[in-house]
Coordinates of C-alpha atoms in Angstrom, one line a residue:
M1 CA 0.1 -0.1 0.2
I2 CA 2.8 2.4 1.1
V3 CA 4.6 1.6 -2.2
A4 CA 1.6 2.0 -4.3
Y5 CA 0.7 5.5 -3.0
G6 CA 4.2 6.6 -3.2
F7 CA 4.4 5.7 -7.0
A8 CA 0.9 7.1 -7.6
N9 CA 2.0 10.4 -6.1
L10 CA 5.2 10.8 -8.4
L11 CA 3.5 9.6 -11.7
Q12 CA 0.6 12.0 -11.1
S13 CA 2.8 15.0 -10.3
V14 CA 4.7 14.2 -13.6
A15 CA 1.8 14.5 -15.5
A16 CA 0.5 17.6 -13.8
A17 CA 3.7 18.9 -14.7
R18 CA 3.1 18.5 -18.3
T19 CA -0.4 19.8 -17.9
T20 CA -1.3 23.5 -18.7
V21 CA -1.8 25.4 -15.1
H22 CA -5.3 25.8 -14.3
H23 CA -6.5 28.5 -12.0
T24 CA -10.3 27.6 -12.0
F25 CA -12.1 24.9 -10.3
D26 CA -12.4 23.0 -13.4
P27 CA -13.1 19.1 -13.5
G28 CA -11.9 19.2 -17.4
L29 CA -8.2 19.1 -15.7
L30 CA -8.9 15.3 -15.2
L31 CA -10.0 14.6 -18.4
R32 CA -6.9 16.5 -19.9
L33 CA -4.6 14.5 -17.1
A34 CA -6.1 11.3 -18.3
G35 CA -4.8 12.1 -21.7
H36 CA -1.2 11.1 -20.4
R37 CA -0.2 7.7 -19.9
T38 CA 1.8 8.7 -17.0
Y39 CA -1.4 10.0 -15.3
L40 CA -3.4 6.7 -16.0
I41 CA -0.3 4.5 -14.8
G42 CA -0.4 6.6 -11.4
L43 CA -4.1 6.4 -10.9
G44 CA -3.8 2.5 -11.5
C45 CA -1.1 2.3 -8.5
Q46 CA -3.5 4.7 -6.5
V47 CA -6.4 2.3 -7.1
V48 CA -4.3 -0.3 -5.8
G49 CA -3.3 1.5 -2.9
F50 CA -7.0 2.6 -2.4
V51 CA -7.9 -1.5 -2.5
F52 CA -5.5 -2.2 0.2
A53 CA -6.3 0.7 2.7
F54 CA -10.2 0.1 2.2
L55 CA -9.6 -3.6 3.0
A56 CA -7.4 -2.5 6.2
R57 CA -10.2 0.0 7.3
R58 CA -12.4 -2.9 8.1
D59 CA -10.7 -3.6 11.0
L60 CA -8.1 -1.0 11.9
P61 CA -8.7 2.5 13.3
L62 CA -8.6 5.0 10.8
F63 CA -5.4 7.0 11.9
L64 CA -3.3 3.7 11.6
V65 CA -4.4 3.4 8.1
Q66 CA -4.3 6.9 7.2
A67 CA -0.7 7.4 8.8
S68 CA 0.3 4.4 6.3
V69 CA -1.1 6.1 3.4
A70 CA 1.0 9.0 4.3
A71 CA 4.1 7.3 4.4
G72 CA 3.7 7.2 0.7
L73 CA 5.2 10.4 0.8
G74 CA 8.7 9.1 1.3
V75 CA 8.6 6.9 -1.3
T76 CA 7.6 9.6 -3.7
A77 CA 10.4 11.9 -2.4
V78 CA 13.1 9.2 -2.8
L79 CA 11.8 8.2 -6.4
G80 CA 11.7 12.1 -7.4
V81 CA 15.6 12.3 -6.3
V82 CA 16.5 9.5 -7.8
V83 CA 14.4 9.2 -11.3
L84 CA 13.6 13.0 -11.5
K85 CA 16.8 14.7 -10.0
W86 CA 14.8 16.5 -7.6
R87 CA 16.6 18.7 -5.3
L88 CA 15.2 18.7 -1.8
P89 CA 16.5 21.3 0.3
A90 CA 18.1 20.1 3.8
A91 CA 15.3 21.8 5.7
E92 CA 12.8 19.6 3.7
V93 CA 14.7 16.7 4.2
V94 CA 14.8 17.4 8.2
L95 CA 10.8 17.7 7.9
L96 CA 10.2 14.8 6.0
V97 CA 12.4 12.8 8.9
L98 CA 10.1 14.7 11.6
L99 CA 6.9 13.8 9.6
F100 CA 7.6 10.1 9.5
G101 CA 8.5 10.2 13.3
G102 CA 4.9 11.7 13.9
I103 CA 3.6 9.0 11.8
T104 CA 5.5 6.2 13.3
A105 CA 4.2 7.5 16.8
L106 CA 1.0 7.1 15.7
V107 CA 1.3 3.8 14.1
L108 CA 2.6 2.4 17.5
S109 CA -0.1 4.1 19.5
A110 CA -3.3 2.7 17.4
E111 CA -5.3 -0.5 18.7
P112 CA -7.1 -2.4 16.2
A113 CA -11.4 -2.3 16.7
Q114 CA -14.1 -3.1 14.5
S115 CA -16.0 0.0 13.3
R116 CA -19.4 1.5 14.3
Q117 CA -22.0 2.2 12.0
L118 CA -22.6 6.2 10.6
G119 CA -26.0 7.3 11.5
T120 CA -28.3 9.6 9.5
A121 CA -26.4 12.7 11.1
G122 CA -23.2 11.1 9.9
L123 CA -24.4 11.0 6.3
V124 CA -25.6 14.4 6.4
G125 CA -22.2 15.6 7.7
L126 CA -20.5 14.1 4.6
V127 CA -22.7 15.8 2.1
A128 CA -22.3 18.9 4.1
A129 CA -18.5 18.3 4.0
L130 CA -18.6 17.7 0.1
G131 CA -20.1 20.9 -0.5
L132 CA -17.9 23.1 1.7
I133 CA -14.6 21.2 0.3
A134 CA -16.0 21.5 -3.1
G135 CA -16.8 25.3 -2.4
S136 CA -13.4 26.2 -0.8
G137 CA -11.8 24.4 -3.9
F138 CA -13.5 26.9 -6.4
F139 CA -11.8 29.9 -4.7
A140 CA -8.7 28.2 -3.7
A141 CA -8.0 27.1 -7.3
R142 CA -7.0 30.7 -7.9
L143 CA -4.1 30.5 -5.6
R144 CA -0.8 30.1 -7.0
G145 CA 2.8 29.1 -6.2
A146 CA 3.6 27.2 -2.7
L147 CA 0.7 28.7 -1.1
G148 CA -1.9 27.5 -3.7
S149 CA 0.1 24.1 -3.6
V150 CA -0.2 23.6 0.1
V151 CA -4.1 25.1 0.6
L152 CA -5.3 23.2 -2.6
G153 CA -3.2 19.9 -1.0
S154 CA -5.0 20.3 2.3
L155 CA -8.4 20.4 0.9
A156 CA -7.6 17.1 -1.3
G157 CA -6.9 15.8 2.0
M158 CA -9.9 16.9 3.6
A159 CA -11.9 15.3 0.7
F160 CA -9.9 11.8 1.0
S161 CA -10.2 12.0 4.9
A162 CA -14.0 12.2 4.3
A163 CA -13.8 9.3 2.0
A164 CA -11.9 7.3 4.6
V165 CA -14.6 8.0 7.4
A166 CA -17.4 6.6 4.9
A167 CA -15.0 3.6 4.0
R168 CA -14.6 2.6 7.5
P169 CA -18.2 1.2 8.2
L170 CA -18.9 0.5 4.5
A171 CA -15.8 -1.9 4.4
S172 CA -17.9 -4.0 7.0
A173 CA -21.0 -4.3 4.5
G174 CA -22.2 -7.8 5.0
S175 CA -23.1 -8.7 1.4
A176 CA -22.4 -7.2 -2.1
E177 CA -26.1 -5.9 -2.3
A178 CA -25.7 -4.0 0.9
F179 CA -22.6 -2.7 -0.5
V180 CA -24.0 -1.3 -3.6
Q181 CA -27.0 0.1 -1.9
D182 CA -25.3 1.9 0.9
P183 CA -25.2 5.6 0.2
L184 CA -21.6 5.6 2.0
L185 CA -20.3 3.9 -1.4
Y186 CA -21.6 7.1 -3.5
L187 CA -20.4 9.7 -0.9
L188 CA -17.0 7.7 -1.2
I189 CA -16.7 8.1 -4.7
A190 CA -17.7 11.7 -4.8
H191 CA -15.1 12.9 -2.1
S192 CA -12.4 10.8 -3.9
V193 CA -13.2 12.4 -7.3
V194 CA -13.3 16.0 -5.7
G195 CA -9.9 15.1 -3.8
Q196 CA -8.2 13.9 -6.9
L197 CA -9.3 17.3 -8.8
L198 CA -7.8 19.3 -6.0
L199 CA -4.6 17.3 -5.6
G200 CA -4.0 17.4 -9.5
L201 CA -4.3 21.3 -9.1
A202 CA -2.3 21.2 -5.9
M203 CA 0.6 19.4 -7.8
Q204 CA 0.8 21.9 -10.6
R205 CA 1.8 24.9 -8.5
G206 CA 4.7 24.0 -6.6
S207 CA 6.5 21.4 -4.3
T208 CA 5.1 18.2 -5.0
T209 CA 6.7 17.1 -1.4
A210 CA 4.7 20.0 0.4
A211 CA 1.4 19.6 -1.5
V212 CA 1.3 15.7 -0.6
A213 CA 2.3 16.3 3.0
A214 CA -0.3 18.8 3.4
M215 CA -2.7 16.3 1.8
D216 CA -1.5 13.4 4.4
A217 CA -1.5 15.7 7.3
A218 CA -5.0 17.2 6.5
G219 CA -6.3 13.8 5.7
A220 CA -4.8 12.0 8.5
V221 CA -6.3 14.4 11.5
P222 CA -9.8 14.8 10.9
A223 CA -10.3 11.2 10.0
A224 CA -8.6 10.2 13.2
V225 CA -10.7 12.5 15.3
V226 CA -13.9 11.4 13.6
G227 CA -12.9 7.5 14.0
L228 CA -12.0 8.0 17.7
L229 CA -15.4 9.8 18.5
L230 CA -18.0 8.1 16.2
L231 CA -16.5 4.8 14.8
N232 CA -15.0 3.2 17.6
D233 CA -11.4 3.8 17.3
K234 CA -9.1 3.3 20.1
I235 CA -5.7 3.9 21.1
W236 CA -3.8 1.6 23.2
P237 CA -4.0 2.3 26.9
G238 CA -1.2 4.4 28.4
R239 CA 0.0 5.4 24.7
E240 CA -2.2 8.4 24.5
W241 CA 0.5 10.9 25.1
L242 CA 2.2 9.1 22.1
A243 CA -0.8 9.2 19.9
G244 CA -0.9 13.1 20.9
L245 CA 2.8 13.7 20.3
G246 CA 2.3 11.9 17.0
F247 CA -0.1 14.7 15.7
L248 CA 1.9 17.6 17.0
V249 CA 5.1 16.5 15.4
T250 CA 3.0 15.6 12.1
L251 CA 1.2 19.1 11.8
A252 CA 5.0 21.0 12.9
A253 CA 6.2 19.2 10.1
V254 CA 3.6 19.9 7.6
V255 CA 3.6 23.8 8.6
G256 CA 7.5 23.8 8.1
L257 CA 7.3 21.9 4.8
T258 CA 4.9 24.7 3.7
R259 CA 7.3 27.4 4.7
Y260 CA 10.4 25.7 2.6
A261 CA 8.4 24.6 -0.1
E262 CA 10.6 24.9 -3.2
P263 CA 9.1 24.9 -6.5
Q264 CA 9.9 21.7 -8.7
H265 CA 7.7 21.9 -12.0
H266 CA 8.1 24.9 -14.6
H267 CA 4.5 25.4 -16.2
S268 CA 2.8 26.9 -18.7
T269 CA -0.3 28.9 -18.6
A270 CA -3.3 29.0 -20.8
R271 CA -2.2 32.4 -21.9
D272 CA 1.3 31.5 -22.4
R273 CA 2.2 28.0 -23.6
S274 CA 5.8 27.6 -23.0
P275 CA 7.8 26.0 -25.7
A276 CA 9.3 23.4 -23.2
M277 CA 5.3 22.2 -23.0
L278 CA 4.9 21.6 -26.7
G279 CA 8.3 19.8 -26.9
A280 CA 10.6 22.6 -28.3
P281 CA 13.9 24.1 -26.4
M282 CA 13.0 27.6 -24.8
V283 CA 15.4 30.2 -26.0
P284 CA 16.3 33.0 -24.0
A285 CA 14.5 36.2 -25.1
Q286 CA 17.9 38.3 -25.7
A287 CA 19.2 35.2 -28.2
A288 CA 16.0 35.3 -29.9
S289 CA 16.0 38.9 -30.4
T290 CA 19.6 38.9 -32.0
G291 CA 19.0 36.0 -34.2
P292 CA 20.8 32.6 -33.6
R293 CA 19.1 30.2 -31.2
S294 CA 20.9 29.5 -28.1
E295 CA 22.0 25.7 -27.3
T296 CA 20.3 25.1 -24.1
A297 CA 19.0 21.6 -25.1
T298 CA 20.9 18.5 -26.8
S299 CA 20.0 17.5 -30.1
T300 CA 18.7 14.3 -28.8
G301 CA 15.7 15.9 -26.9
G302 CA 17.6 17.3 -24.0
V303 CA 16.4 17.6 -20.5
G304 CA 17.3 21.3 -20.2
S305 CA 15.3 24.5 -20.6
T306 CA 16.4 27.9 -19.8
G307 CA 14.3 30.2 -17.9
M308 CA 14.0 34.6 -17.7
A309 CA 17.4 34.6 -16.4
G310 CA 18.8 31.9 -18.4
R311 CA 19.4 29.2 -16.2
R312 CA 18.8 25.7 -16.6
R313 CA 15.7 23.9 -15.2
P314 CA 14.8 20.1 -15.5
I315 CA 11.9 19.3 -17.3
T316 CA 9.9 16.4 -18.1
R317 CA 8.8 15.5 -21.6
S318 CA 6.0 13.5 -23.2

């Protein structure tokens, strides 16, 4: 499950980097992303991870499963450094370590227990949460840079958190007929689609690690609270302090990641399509006006492009 989510985060971030940046809450982004084979492979990895997580939620507390899902962030970061040559600042590496320390504390404090069913009030709450998250995403889509990445990532986490809350009692359905007829199934699907759209928007704007960290924390904390209060999730006796410390460390690490987030993707916008997005090398403005084209890419379809200041930035190619 952890590895599947790690690959999913990486592959979907690559596809998001190749897609024109959207500054509106446009569901069409998912259709555009689906045009990339990389995104579809990443989505397949996410589905695999989701299936394992869904089965785990039948007997395990939400904060344990959500912590395991969040651990995929480390796999994403390692793969990004090895495969895509990402450059993680030292501060971000330290904060990632703290994030995993907090998640480990949550894992050690969790006690397995069967879920209680959500009543009518719980269903109404999930419907209201869907509207609130989608409405907030409509306005947050206008944010840019690391701030937009973190805010949208947090909203995506809240949507996935609501999906996890729906999945916990749904996983205990006694038959296939009861499973299909349960309204929790359709709330789970709706929250997952909204979360997927928000995550795609978040990954276009800045640091993938910050976006996914914000998503994981915002997804883990509400689900853990709801699970403890309403779904019979439990903490091992005597380890309440460890659970509290895990939450504090996780949240502190996420706040730090939003501060030190370093953009890793260079995008075009709908108004200004970059030549790099179209598969052509980018030329410094000064060189373009004087005639000869600056050699900023190799003849084999090089991986370098030149920004406004003439510096090379790694890009991915379809």
